[in-house]
XYZ file of C-alpha atoms in Angstrom:
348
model
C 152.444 200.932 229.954
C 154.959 203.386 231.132
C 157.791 201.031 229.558
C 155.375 200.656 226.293
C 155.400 204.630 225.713
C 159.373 204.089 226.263
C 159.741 202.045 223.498
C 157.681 203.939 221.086
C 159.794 207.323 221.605
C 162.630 205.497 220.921
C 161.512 203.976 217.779
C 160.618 207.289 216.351
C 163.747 208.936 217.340
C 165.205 205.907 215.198
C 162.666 206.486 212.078
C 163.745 210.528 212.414
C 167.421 209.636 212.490
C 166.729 207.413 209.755
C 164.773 209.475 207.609
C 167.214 212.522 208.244
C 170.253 210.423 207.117
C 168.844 208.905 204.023
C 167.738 212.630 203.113
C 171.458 213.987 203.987
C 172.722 211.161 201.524
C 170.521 212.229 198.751
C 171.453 215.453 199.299
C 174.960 215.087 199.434
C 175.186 212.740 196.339
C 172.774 214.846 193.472
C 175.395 213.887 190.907
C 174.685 210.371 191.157
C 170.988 210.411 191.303
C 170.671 213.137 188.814
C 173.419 212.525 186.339
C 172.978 214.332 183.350
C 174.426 213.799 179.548
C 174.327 216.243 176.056
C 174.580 214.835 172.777
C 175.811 216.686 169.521
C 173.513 215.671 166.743
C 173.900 216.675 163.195
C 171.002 216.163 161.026
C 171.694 215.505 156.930
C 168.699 217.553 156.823
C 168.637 221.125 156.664
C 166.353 223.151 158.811
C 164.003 223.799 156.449
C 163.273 219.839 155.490
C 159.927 218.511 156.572
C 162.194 215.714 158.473
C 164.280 218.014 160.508
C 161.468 219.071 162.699
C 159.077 215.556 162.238
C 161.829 213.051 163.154
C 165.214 214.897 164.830
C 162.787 217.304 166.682
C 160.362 214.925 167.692
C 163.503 212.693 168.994
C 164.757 214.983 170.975
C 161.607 216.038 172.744
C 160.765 212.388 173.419
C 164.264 211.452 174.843
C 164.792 214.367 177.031
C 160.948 214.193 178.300
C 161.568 210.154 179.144
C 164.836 210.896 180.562
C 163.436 213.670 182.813
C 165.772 215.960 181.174
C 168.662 213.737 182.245
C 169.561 213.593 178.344
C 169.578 216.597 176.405
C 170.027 216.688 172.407
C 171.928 219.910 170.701
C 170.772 220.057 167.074
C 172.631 221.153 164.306
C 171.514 221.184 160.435
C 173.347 219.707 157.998
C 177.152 220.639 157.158
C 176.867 223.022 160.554
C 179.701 220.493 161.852
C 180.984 218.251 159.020
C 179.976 217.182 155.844
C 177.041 214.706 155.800
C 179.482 212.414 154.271
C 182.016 212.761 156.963
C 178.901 212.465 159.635
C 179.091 208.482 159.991
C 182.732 208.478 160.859
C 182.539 211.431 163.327
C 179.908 209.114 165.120
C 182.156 206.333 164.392
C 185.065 207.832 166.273
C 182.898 209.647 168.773
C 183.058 212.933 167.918
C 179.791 213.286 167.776
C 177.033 211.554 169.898
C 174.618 211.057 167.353
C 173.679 211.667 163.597
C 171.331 211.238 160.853
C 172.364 210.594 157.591
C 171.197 208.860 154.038
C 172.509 205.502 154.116
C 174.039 206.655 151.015
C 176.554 208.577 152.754
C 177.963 205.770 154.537
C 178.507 202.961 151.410
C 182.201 202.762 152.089
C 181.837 201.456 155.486
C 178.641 199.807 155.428
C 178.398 197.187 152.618
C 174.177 196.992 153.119
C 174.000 200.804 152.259
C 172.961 200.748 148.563
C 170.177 197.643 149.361
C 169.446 200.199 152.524
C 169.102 203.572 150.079
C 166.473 201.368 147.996
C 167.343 199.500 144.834
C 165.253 200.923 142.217
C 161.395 199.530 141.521
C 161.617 197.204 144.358
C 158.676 197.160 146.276
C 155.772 198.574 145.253
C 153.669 199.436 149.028
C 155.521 201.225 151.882
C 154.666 198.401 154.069
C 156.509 195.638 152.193
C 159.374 197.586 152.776
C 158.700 197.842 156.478
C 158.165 194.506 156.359
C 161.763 193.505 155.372
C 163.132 195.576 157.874
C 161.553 194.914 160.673
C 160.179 190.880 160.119
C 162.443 189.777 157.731
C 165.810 190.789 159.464
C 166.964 193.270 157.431
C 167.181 196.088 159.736
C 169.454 193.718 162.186
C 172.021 193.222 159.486
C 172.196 196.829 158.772
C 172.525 197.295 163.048
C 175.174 194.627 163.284
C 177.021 195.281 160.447
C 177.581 199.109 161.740
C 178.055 198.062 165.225
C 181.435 196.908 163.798
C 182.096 200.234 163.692
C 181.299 201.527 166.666
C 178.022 202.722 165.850
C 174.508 201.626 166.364
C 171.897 202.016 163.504
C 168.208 202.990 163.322
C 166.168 203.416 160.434
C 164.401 206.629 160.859
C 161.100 205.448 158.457
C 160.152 203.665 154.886
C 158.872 205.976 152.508
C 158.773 206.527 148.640
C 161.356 208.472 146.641
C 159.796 210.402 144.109
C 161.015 213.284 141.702
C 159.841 216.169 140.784
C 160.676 217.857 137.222
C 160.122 221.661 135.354
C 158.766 219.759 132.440
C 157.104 216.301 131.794
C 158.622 213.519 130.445
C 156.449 211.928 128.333
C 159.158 209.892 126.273
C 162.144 208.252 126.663
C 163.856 211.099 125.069
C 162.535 213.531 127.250
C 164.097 210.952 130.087
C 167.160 211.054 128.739
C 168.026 214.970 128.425
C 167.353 215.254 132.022
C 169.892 216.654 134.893
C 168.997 215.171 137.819
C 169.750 216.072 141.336
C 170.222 212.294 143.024
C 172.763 210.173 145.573
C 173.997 207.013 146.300
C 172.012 203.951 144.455
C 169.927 205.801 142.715
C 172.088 208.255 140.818
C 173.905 205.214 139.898
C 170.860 203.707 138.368
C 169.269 207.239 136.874
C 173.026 207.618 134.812
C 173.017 204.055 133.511
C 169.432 204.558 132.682
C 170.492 207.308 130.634
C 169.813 210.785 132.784
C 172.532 212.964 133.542
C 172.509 212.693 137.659
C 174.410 214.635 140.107
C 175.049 214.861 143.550
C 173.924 218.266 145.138
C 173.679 219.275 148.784
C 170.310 220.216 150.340
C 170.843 223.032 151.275
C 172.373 224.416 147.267
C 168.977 222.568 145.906
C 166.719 224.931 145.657
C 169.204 227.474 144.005
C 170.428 224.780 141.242
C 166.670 224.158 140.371
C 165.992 227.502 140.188
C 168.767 228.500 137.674
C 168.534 225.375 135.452
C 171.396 223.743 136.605
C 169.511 220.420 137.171
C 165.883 219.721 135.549
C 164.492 217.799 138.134
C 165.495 215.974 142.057
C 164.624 213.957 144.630
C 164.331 214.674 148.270
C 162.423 212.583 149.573
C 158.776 212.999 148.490
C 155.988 215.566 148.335
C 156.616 215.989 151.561
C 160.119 216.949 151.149
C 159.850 218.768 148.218
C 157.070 221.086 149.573
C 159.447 222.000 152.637
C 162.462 222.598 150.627
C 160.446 224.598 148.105
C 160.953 222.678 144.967
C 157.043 223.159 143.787
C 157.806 226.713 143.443
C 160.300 226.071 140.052
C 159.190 222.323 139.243
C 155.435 222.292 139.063
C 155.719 217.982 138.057
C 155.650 215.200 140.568
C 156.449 212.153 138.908
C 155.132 208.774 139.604
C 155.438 205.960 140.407
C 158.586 206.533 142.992
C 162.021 205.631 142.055
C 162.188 203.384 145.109
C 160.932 202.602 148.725
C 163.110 202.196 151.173
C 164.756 203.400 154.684
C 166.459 206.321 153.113
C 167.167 208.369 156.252
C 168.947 206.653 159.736
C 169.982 207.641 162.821
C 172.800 206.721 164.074
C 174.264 206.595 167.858
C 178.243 206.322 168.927
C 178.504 203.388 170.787
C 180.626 204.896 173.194
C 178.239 207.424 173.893
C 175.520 205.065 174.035
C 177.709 202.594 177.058
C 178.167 205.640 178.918
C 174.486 205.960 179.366
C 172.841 204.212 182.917
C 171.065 201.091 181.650
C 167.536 202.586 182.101
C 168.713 205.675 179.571
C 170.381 203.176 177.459
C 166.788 201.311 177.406
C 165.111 204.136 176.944
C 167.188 205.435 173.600
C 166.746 202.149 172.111
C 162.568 202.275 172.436
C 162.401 205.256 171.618
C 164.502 204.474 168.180
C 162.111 201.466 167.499
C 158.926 203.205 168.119
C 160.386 205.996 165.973
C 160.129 203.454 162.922
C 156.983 202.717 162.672
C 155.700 206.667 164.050
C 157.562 208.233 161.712
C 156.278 205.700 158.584
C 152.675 205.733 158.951
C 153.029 209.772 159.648
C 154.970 210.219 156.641
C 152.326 208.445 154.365
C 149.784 210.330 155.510
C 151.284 213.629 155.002
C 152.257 212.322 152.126
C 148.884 212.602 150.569
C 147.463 215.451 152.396
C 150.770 217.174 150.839
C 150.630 216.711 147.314
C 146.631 217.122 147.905
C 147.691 220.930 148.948
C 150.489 221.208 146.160
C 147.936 219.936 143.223
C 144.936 222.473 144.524
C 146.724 225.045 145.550
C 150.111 225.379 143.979
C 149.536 224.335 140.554
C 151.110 221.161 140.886
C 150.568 218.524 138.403
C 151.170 213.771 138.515
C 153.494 213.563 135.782
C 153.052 209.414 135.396
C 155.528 207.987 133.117
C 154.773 206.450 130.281
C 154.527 202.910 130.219
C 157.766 201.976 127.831
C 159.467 204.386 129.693
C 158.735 202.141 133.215
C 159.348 198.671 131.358
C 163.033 200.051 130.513
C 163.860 201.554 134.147
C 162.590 198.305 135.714
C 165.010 196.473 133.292
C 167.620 198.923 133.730
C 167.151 198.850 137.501
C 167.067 194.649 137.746
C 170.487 194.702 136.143
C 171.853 196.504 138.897
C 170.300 194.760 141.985
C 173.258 191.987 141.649
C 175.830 194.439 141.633
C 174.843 195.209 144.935
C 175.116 191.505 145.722
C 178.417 191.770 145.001
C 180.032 193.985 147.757
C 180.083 191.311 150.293
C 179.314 188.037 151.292
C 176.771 190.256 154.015
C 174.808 192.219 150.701
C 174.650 189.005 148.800
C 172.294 187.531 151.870
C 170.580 190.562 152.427
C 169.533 190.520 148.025
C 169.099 186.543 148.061
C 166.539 187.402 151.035
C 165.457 190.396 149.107
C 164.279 188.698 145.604
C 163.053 185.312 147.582
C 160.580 187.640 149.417
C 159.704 189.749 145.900
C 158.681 186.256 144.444
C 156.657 185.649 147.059
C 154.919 188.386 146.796
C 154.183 187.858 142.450
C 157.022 190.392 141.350
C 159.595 188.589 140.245
């Protein structure tokens, strides 16, 4: 017995001297158990857009909460940095950690960017567009494609483009005097439909609006428009939307991203792909409750255009769809895959 009660003392000295050195070792080694990382991130979104706070926020609140605040976002709007045109290569080159931008913005680099910003009168429901994307393959052409580049791409959401104008068009002619704030694709299509469109920066919207400098714009939808306070000097939403498509990403350095432990790097990537389909069914339905507000509250009126007015920007926007073919051997895939799947669904 007296041996017994021996033994037992000197296995818990061992378990103390045990426990004691595995607690030294954690204390003397925080930085590898608690290594820590902060990302730049410039938004193309100023402050003030519905999307700033609703995706880029919401991002960074999810990644540093899953991370245990082991990855930390700093936010700036757009141009706070560089240009949003110049944001894909300073991701590219690792300047900065992460961005968002309009696929738009990156068409010299990425060849999928114009079939990315939405070729005009496409699809007609948000999900057929999320459908592409996610079950068709799209969205893994777009990520491989910029991964050649050192970045890694994530479409932020699907949603409508829609404009809003200071007075209705209810011709053809009234179509064709307008001055249009657009980008990418669509400003292509809106001039060779006949508009006068223009490239603006958010944050100098409001103010061209306002003087008359443009008649109408697009940023986004009645979502974006509220936030950037375009219902204030263009009291017409038109409809139906110019396009649907993935018209804001996110996009990651590589290099950043490898420097990340394997569980962060996991953890970025979910939360990207969760962000997707979050952020689309969120936008729809503030979407409606939106324009619901602007219509009862702000004198907002559905400016739908006139039906010869939609037969000649559908033709107008067909004839461009093979342009895009034409950049590469990549965007002529991505459009074979695109009109096989719009004749399967009756539209074509």
């Amino acid at each position: 017995m007296k041996m017994l009660t021996h033994y037992r003392k000197k296995l818990a000295v061992y378990a103390s001297a045990i426990t004691l050195g595995v607690s030294a070792a954690l204390v003397a080694s925080p930085a590898v158990a608690q290594e820590s990382f902060t990302w730049k991130v410039q938004s193309h979104w100023p402050g003030s857009s519905s999307s700033y706070e609703d995706s880029l926020v919401r991002l960074k609140n999810i990644l540093e909460e899953r991370t245990d605040g082991r990855l930390k976002l700093t936010l700036y709007e757009s141009g706070a940095l560089f240009k949003p045109q110049e944001t894909f290569n300073a991701v590219s080159r690792g300047i900065l950690e992460m961005g968002t931008i309009s696929p738009a913005y990156a068409q010299d680099k990425i060849s999928l960017a114009g079939i990315a910003s939405g070729l005009p009168f496409a699809f007609r429901n948000v999900w057929e567009a999320a459908y592409f994307h996610q079950n068709l393959g799209f969205e893994q052409m777009l990520r491989d494609e910029a991964a050649e580049h050192g970045v890694y791409w994530a479409t932020d959401k699907v949603y409508p483009t829609e404009m809003v104008v200071k007075n209705p068009i209810n011709s053809w002619e009234d179509f064709t005097r307008l001055k249009i704030r657009s980008s990418g694709t669509l400003q292509k299509f809106l001039t060779e439909a006949g508009a006068a469109a223009s490239y603006i920066p958010g944050g100098e919207l409001y103010t061209a609006l306002d003087s008359g400098v443009v008649d109408g714009a697009h940023w986004g939808a009645a979502q974006g428009a509220s936030s950037m306070g375009l219902y204030e000097v263009a009291k017409y939403h038109v409809q139906p939307g110019l396009n649907i498509a993935g018209t804001d990403a996110i996009i990651v350095s590589q290099k950043a991203l490898d420097k990340l432990p394997e569980d962060m790097q996991l953890i970025v990537k979910q939360a990207l792909d969760e962000q997707f389909w979050v952020r689309t069914n969120e936008y729809l339905y503030k979407e409606r409750i939106t324009l619901a507000k602007a219509i009862a509250e702000d004198g907002v009126q559905i400016n739908t255009l006139p039906d010869d007015v939609q037969e000649r920007l559908v033709k107008t926007a067909q004839s461009m769809w093979d342009e895009e073919g034409k950049r590469s051997e990549n965007a002529q895939k991505a459009l074979d895959m695109l009109k096989s799947y719009l004749t399967d669904l009756g539209y074509l």
